[in-house]
Structure formats: structure tokens, C-alpha cells
Amino acid sequence: MNEPRYIPGHHLLEDRTAVVTAAAGAGIGGATARRFLEEGARVVLGDAHARRLEETERALAAEFGADRVAALPCDVTDEDQVRALFALAERLHGGLDVVVNNAGLGGTAALVDMTDDQWSRVLDVTLNGTFRCTRAALRSMKAAGTGGGVVVNNASVVGWRAQTGQAHYAAAKAGVMALTRCAALEAAEFGVRVNAVAPSLAMHPHLVKVTSAELLTELTAREAFGRHAEPWEVANVIVFLASGYSAYMTGETVSVSSRHP
């Protein structure tokens, strides 16, 4: 199987301001921040990992310019930190055009062994965090009154497909899909679109740390192309949803997967 070809930027997000959560490091959030910069956007990055976020901000600013990259530590389970992140985007750039809700937390536990804390922690980060950030985004975009804003949520194919040990994560991601549909109807009234992506398996260092090699090998074997996705391949779909090329799409969840049944 040939390696995927990296697609250069085409100015699809020129002069747009984007907030991206969980954007530090080499995962989907970090890849999305880079792709947005390559497409001409300004980015404001949030992440709960302050050191990793600072390293990401420094590297991107050196490559794309300090005036186009800003960052603030943000735990999406903390409403004050969410508000501070969005306030930073408004203060620096006068508002925001795109929000990517990428923050999520996984884990593996059989339902019969799962604790209340395990369940609640995954739901609070993955679903409630997406709710808090979507609410902040829509409040800002509605107040601006200009229309044209976009929210893209990161869901997962496990929101559709059953997988053992993933009851909490699957429930949270299915909730993200439902939240996306409902928010889209409300946001349409003031000209804002809300969509989601549902990746299957995008490999990055953080995933390797929390998932067994055996499970990753098994999941990779199920993919039609016989390989996992690169994080930037998911980011490309997020760019599409954030751009004018998807101007008539809202309330949709787009599968980013080659997996066969």
C-alpha cells in the first residue's frame, strides 16, 4: 500500500481565526492546527497539558509567525478556563470564525468492572467538554452577528459501532454526534454551521501510550487499506468542514474511516 501524499495548503481558511482544543503534540488537534495555518488561518490553541502546549506554540510560531499563533492552557472540564480561551481569541483577533472541539478522553474497561469515576471522567471531558466549548463558540458567534461561523466536533466511529471495553467512550462520542445535530439546528438561525468528524484509527504517540499494541494491531487489520490513518488525514476533513467547500453542510457527522464490517 502506497503512503498517503501530504496535500499542500490552498488558502481555504485565509484570514480566519480558529480555536482548536487539545491541540498540543502530534495528535489530531496538533495536525489540525498545522493544517489550518497552512491554509492561512490564525490559530488559538488550548490544551490541558501546559508544557506540551507551550512547545507546540513555540514550534508553530517559529514556522508560521508569532502573530498567527497563540495558546492558553485549557481544561475543558473547567468552565472558567473555557471562557478564558475564547476570550483570548476575541481579544487578540476581535472574534472567531472556526472552533474545533478535539478534546476527548478514552480508556478501556469492561462495563462490569467500570467505576463511576471512570465513567464520569470520560463523559466529562469528551461530551461535557464539547458541550462547554460549543456553547462558548455559539455565544460568541451569535453575539458577533456576522454569520458564517463554523464548529467542528471530533466524534468517533465507536459512536456508531460497538467495541468491547469502550462503553463510556462510545456513549460519550454518540452524545457528541447528537449534540452536533441539535446545535446545528439552533445555530442555523444565526448563520453558523456545526458538523463533526468520526475517525476510526488515527495513530499518534498519545494513543500508543493508552492502548495495547495487540488492540491497535487488531484494529489496523480491520481497515480496508490495511493501515491506520495519519492525524493529518483526519485534519484534512476538518479543513473541508471549516471551509466554504462545505457551505451547505450542517448537523452532519462525516466518517473518516476505511474500515470494513
Short mmCIF file of N, CA, C and O in Angstrom, two decimals, residues 21-79:
data_model
loop_
_atom_site.label_atom_id
_atom_site.label_comp_id
_atom_site.label_asym_id
_atom_site.label_seq_id
_atom_site.Cartn_x
_atom_site.Cartn_y
_atom_site.Cartn_z
N THR A 21 -9.07 22.95 20.44
CA THR A 21 -8.79 22.40 21.76
C THR A 21 -7.99 21.11 21.63
O THR A 21 -7.99 20.47 20.58
N ALA A 22 -7.32 20.73 22.73
CA ALA A 22 -6.45 19.54 22.75
C ALA A 22 -5.51 19.57 21.56
O ALA A 22 -5.38 18.60 20.82
N ALA A 23 -4.85 20.71 21.38
CA ALA A 23 -4.07 20.97 20.16
C ALA A 23 -2.58 20.76 20.32
O ALA A 23 -1.82 20.99 19.38
N ALA A 24 -2.12 20.33 21.49
CA ALA A 24 -0.69 20.16 21.70
C ALA A 24 -0.24 18.79 21.21
O ALA A 24 -0.97 17.80 21.29
N GLY A 25 0.98 18.74 20.69
CA GLY A 25 1.57 17.47 20.35
C GLY A 25 1.23 17.00 18.95
O GLY A 25 0.89 17.78 18.07
N ALA A 26 1.28 15.68 18.75
CA ALA A 26 1.24 15.09 17.41
C ALA A 26 -0.08 14.42 17.08
O ALA A 26 -0.16 13.67 16.11
N GLY A 27 -1.13 14.66 17.84
CA GLY A 27 -2.42 14.04 17.57
C GLY A 27 -3.23 14.81 16.56
O GLY A 27 -2.73 15.68 15.83
N ILE A 28 -4.54 14.53 16.51
CA ILE A 28 -5.42 15.16 15.54
C ILE A 28 -5.50 16.67 15.77
O ILE A 28 -5.51 17.45 14.82
N GLY A 29 -5.52 17.10 17.03
CA GLY A 29 -5.58 18.53 17.31
C GLY A 29 -4.35 19.27 16.83
O GLY A 29 -4.46 20.34 16.22
N GLY A 30 -3.17 18.71 17.08
CA GLY A 30 -1.94 19.33 16.60
C GLY A 30 -1.88 19.36 15.09
O GLY A 30 -1.45 20.35 14.48
N ALA A 31 -2.30 18.27 14.44
CA ALA A 31 -2.32 18.22 12.98
C ALA A 31 -3.31 19.22 12.42
O ALA A 31 -3.05 19.86 11.39
N THR A 32 -4.44 19.40 13.09
CA THR A 32 -5.44 20.37 12.64
C THR A 32 -4.91 21.79 12.74
O THR A 32 -5.09 22.60 11.82
N ALA A 33 -4.24 22.10 13.84
CA ALA A 33 -3.65 23.43 13.98
C ALA A 33 -2.68 23.72 12.85
O ALA A 33 -2.69 24.80 12.24
N ARG A 34 -1.83 22.77 12.54
CA ARG A 34 -0.85 22.95 11.45
C ARG A 34 -1.56 23.11 10.10
O ARG A 34 -1.21 23.99 9.32
N ARG A 35 -2.54 22.26 9.81
CA ARG A 35 -3.24 22.36 8.53
C ARG A 35 -3.97 23.70 8.41
O ARG A 35 -4.01 24.30 7.33
N PHE A 36 -4.55 24.18 9.52
CA PHE A 36 -5.22 25.48 9.49
C PHE A 36 -4.23 26.60 9.17
O PHE A 36 -4.54 27.51 8.38
N LEU A 37 -3.06 26.55 9.78
CA LEU A 37 -2.04 27.56 9.50
C LEU A 37 -1.60 27.48 8.04
O LEU A 37 -1.42 28.52 7.38
N GLU A 38 -1.44 26.28 7.53
CA GLU A 38 -1.06 26.11 6.13
C GLU A 38 -2.14 26.63 5.18
O GLU A 38 -1.84 27.01 4.04
N GLU A 39 -3.38 26.67 5.67
CA GLU A 39 -4.48 27.18 4.85
C GLU A 39 -4.73 28.67 5.07
O GLU A 39 -5.69 29.22 4.55
N GLY A 40 -3.86 29.32 5.87
CA GLY A 40 -3.94 30.77 6.01
C GLY A 40 -4.63 31.29 7.24
O GLY A 40 -4.80 32.51 7.39
N ALA A 41 -5.04 30.41 8.16
CA ALA A 41 -5.76 30.85 9.35
C ALA A 41 -4.81 31.34 10.44
O ALA A 41 -3.61 31.06 10.43
N ARG A 42 -5.39 32.06 11.40
CA ARG A 42 -4.75 32.33 12.68
C ARG A 42 -5.32 31.32 13.68
O ARG A 42 -6.52 31.02 13.62
N VAL A 43 -4.50 30.79 14.58
CA VAL A 43 -4.99 29.77 15.50
C VAL A 43 -4.74 30.16 16.95
O VAL A 43 -3.71 30.75 17.28
N VAL A 44 -5.71 29.83 17.77
CA VAL A 44 -5.60 29.96 19.23
C VAL A 44 -5.77 28.55 19.78
O VAL A 44 -6.82 27.92 19.58
N LEU A 45 -4.74 28.06 20.44
CA LEU A 45 -4.68 26.67 20.85
C LEU A 45 -4.94 26.51 22.34
O LEU A 45 -4.44 27.29 23.15
N GLY A 46 -5.70 25.50 22.69
CA GLY A 46 -5.90 25.15 24.08
C GLY A 46 -5.50 23.70 24.31
O GLY A 46 -5.61 22.87 23.41
N ASP A 47 -5.04 23.39 25.50
CA ASP A 47 -4.71 22.02 25.87
C ASP A 47 -4.53 21.96 27.38
O ASP A 47 -4.06 22.93 27.99
N ALA A 48 -4.89 20.85 27.97
CA ALA A 48 -4.72 20.69 29.42
C ALA A 48 -3.27 20.47 29.81
O ALA A 48 -2.91 20.66 30.97
N HIS A 49 -2.42 20.08 28.85
CA HIS A 49 -1.00 19.81 29.12
C HIS A 49 -0.19 21.07 28.81
O HIS A 49 0.17 21.33 27.66
N ALA A 50 0.09 21.86 29.84
CA ALA A 50 0.69 23.17 29.65
C ALA A 50 2.07 23.10 28.99
O ALA A 50 2.38 23.90 28.09
N ARG A 51 2.91 22.18 29.43
CA ARG A 51 4.27 22.11 28.87
C ARG A 51 4.23 21.74 27.39
O ARG A 51 4.89 22.37 26.56
N ARG A 52 3.44 20.73 27.06
CA ARG A 52 3.35 20.30 25.68
C ARG A 52 2.73 21.39 24.81
O ARG A 52 3.10 21.59 23.64
N LEU A 53 1.78 22.12 25.38
CA LEU A 53 1.15 23.22 24.65
C LEU A 53 2.16 24.33 24.36
O LEU A 53 2.19 24.87 23.25
N GLU A 54 2.97 24.65 25.34
CA GLU A 54 3.99 25.69 25.14
C GLU A 54 4.97 25.28 24.04
O GLU A 54 5.35 26.11 23.19
N GLU A 55 5.37 24.02 24.02
CA GLU A 55 6.29 23.54 22.98
C GLU A 55 5.64 23.63 21.60
O GLU A 55 6.29 24.02 20.63
N THR A 56 4.37 23.26 21.52
CA THR A 56 3.66 23.32 20.25
C THR A 56 3.53 24.75 19.77
O THR A 56 3.76 25.06 18.59
N GLU A 57 3.15 25.65 20.67
CA GLU A 57 3.02 27.07 20.31
C GLU A 57 4.34 27.63 19.80
O GLU A 57 4.39 28.32 18.77
N ARG A 58 5.43 27.30 20.50
CA ARG A 58 6.74 27.83 20.12
C ARG A 58 7.14 27.33 18.73
O ARG A 58 7.61 28.10 17.88
N ALA A 59 6.92 26.05 18.48
CA ALA A 59 7.31 25.47 17.18
C ALA A 59 6.48 26.05 16.04
O ALA A 59 7.02 26.40 14.97
N LEU A 60 5.18 26.17 16.23
CA LEU A 60 4.33 26.69 15.17
C LEU A 60 4.56 28.17 14.93
O LEU A 60 4.54 28.65 13.79
N ALA A 61 4.80 28.92 16.01
CA ALA A 61 5.07 30.35 15.87
C ALA A 61 6.36 30.59 15.11
O ALA A 61 6.46 31.52 14.29
N ALA A 62 7.36 29.76 15.36
CA ALA A 62 8.64 29.91 14.65
C ALA A 62 8.47 29.64 13.17
O ALA A 62 9.15 30.25 12.33
N GLU A 63 7.58 28.74 12.82
CA GLU A 63 7.38 28.37 11.42
C GLU A 63 6.41 29.29 10.68
O GLU A 63 6.62 29.62 9.51
N PHE A 64 5.33 29.72 11.38
CA PHE A 64 4.27 30.46 10.69
C PHE A 64 4.15 31.92 11.13
O PHE A 64 3.38 32.67 10.52
N GLY A 65 4.87 32.31 12.19
CA GLY A 65 4.80 33.68 12.67
C GLY A 65 4.07 33.79 13.98
O GLY A 65 2.98 33.23 14.15
N ALA A 66 4.66 34.52 14.92
CA ALA A 66 4.09 34.64 16.26
C ALA A 66 2.75 35.35 16.24
O ALA A 66 1.93 35.17 17.15
N ASP A 67 2.50 36.18 15.25
CA ASP A 67 1.23 36.90 15.18
C ASP A 67 0.07 36.01 14.77
O ASP A 67 -1.09 36.41 14.89
N ARG A 68 0.36 34.80 14.32
CA ARG A 68 -0.69 33.90 13.86
C ARG A 68 -0.94 32.73 14.82
O ARG A 68 -1.83 31.93 14.58
N VAL A 69 -0.17 32.66 15.90
CA VAL A 69 -0.29 31.53 16.83
C VAL A 69 -0.34 32.05 18.26
O VAL A 69 0.52 32.84 18.68
N ALA A 70 -1.34 31.61 19.00
CA ALA A 70 -1.43 31.92 20.43
C ALA A 70 -1.93 30.67 21.14
O ALA A 70 -2.52 29.79 20.52
N ALA A 71 -1.69 30.60 22.43
CA ALA A 71 -2.09 29.40 23.17
C ALA A 71 -2.37 29.76 24.62
O ALA A 71 -1.82 30.73 25.16
N LEU A 72 -3.25 28.97 25.23
CA LEU A 72 -3.58 29.14 26.64
C LEU A 72 -3.96 27.77 27.19
O LEU A 72 -4.79 27.07 26.59
N PRO A 73 -3.36 27.36 28.32
CA PRO A 73 -3.77 26.08 28.91
C PRO A 73 -5.27 26.07 29.19
O PRO A 73 -5.82 27.07 29.69
N CYS A 74 -5.91 24.98 28.82
CA CYS A 74 -7.37 24.92 28.99
C CYS A 74 -7.80 23.49 29.26
O CYS A 74 -7.63 22.61 28.40
N ASP A 75 -8.35 23.27 30.43
CA ASP A 75 -9.01 22.00 30.78
C ASP A 75 -10.49 22.18 30.47
O ASP A 75 -11.16 23.02 31.10
N VAL A 76 -11.01 21.43 29.50
CA VAL A 76 -12.39 21.66 29.07
C VAL A 76 -13.42 21.25 30.10
O VAL A 76 -14.62 21.50 29.90
N THR A 77 -13.00 20.64 31.20
CA THR A 77 -13.94 20.35 32.28
C THR A 77 -14.11 21.55 33.21
O THR A 77 -14.93 21.50 34.14
N ASP A 78 -13.36 22.62 32.98
CA ASP A 78 -13.38 23.82 33.82
C ASP A 78 -13.98 24.97 33.02
O ASP A 78 -13.36 25.47 32.08
N GLU A 79 -15.16 25.41 33.39
CA GLU A 79 -15.85 26.46 32.64
C GLU A 79 -15.06 27.77 32.60
O GLU A 79 -15.04 28.46 31.57
#
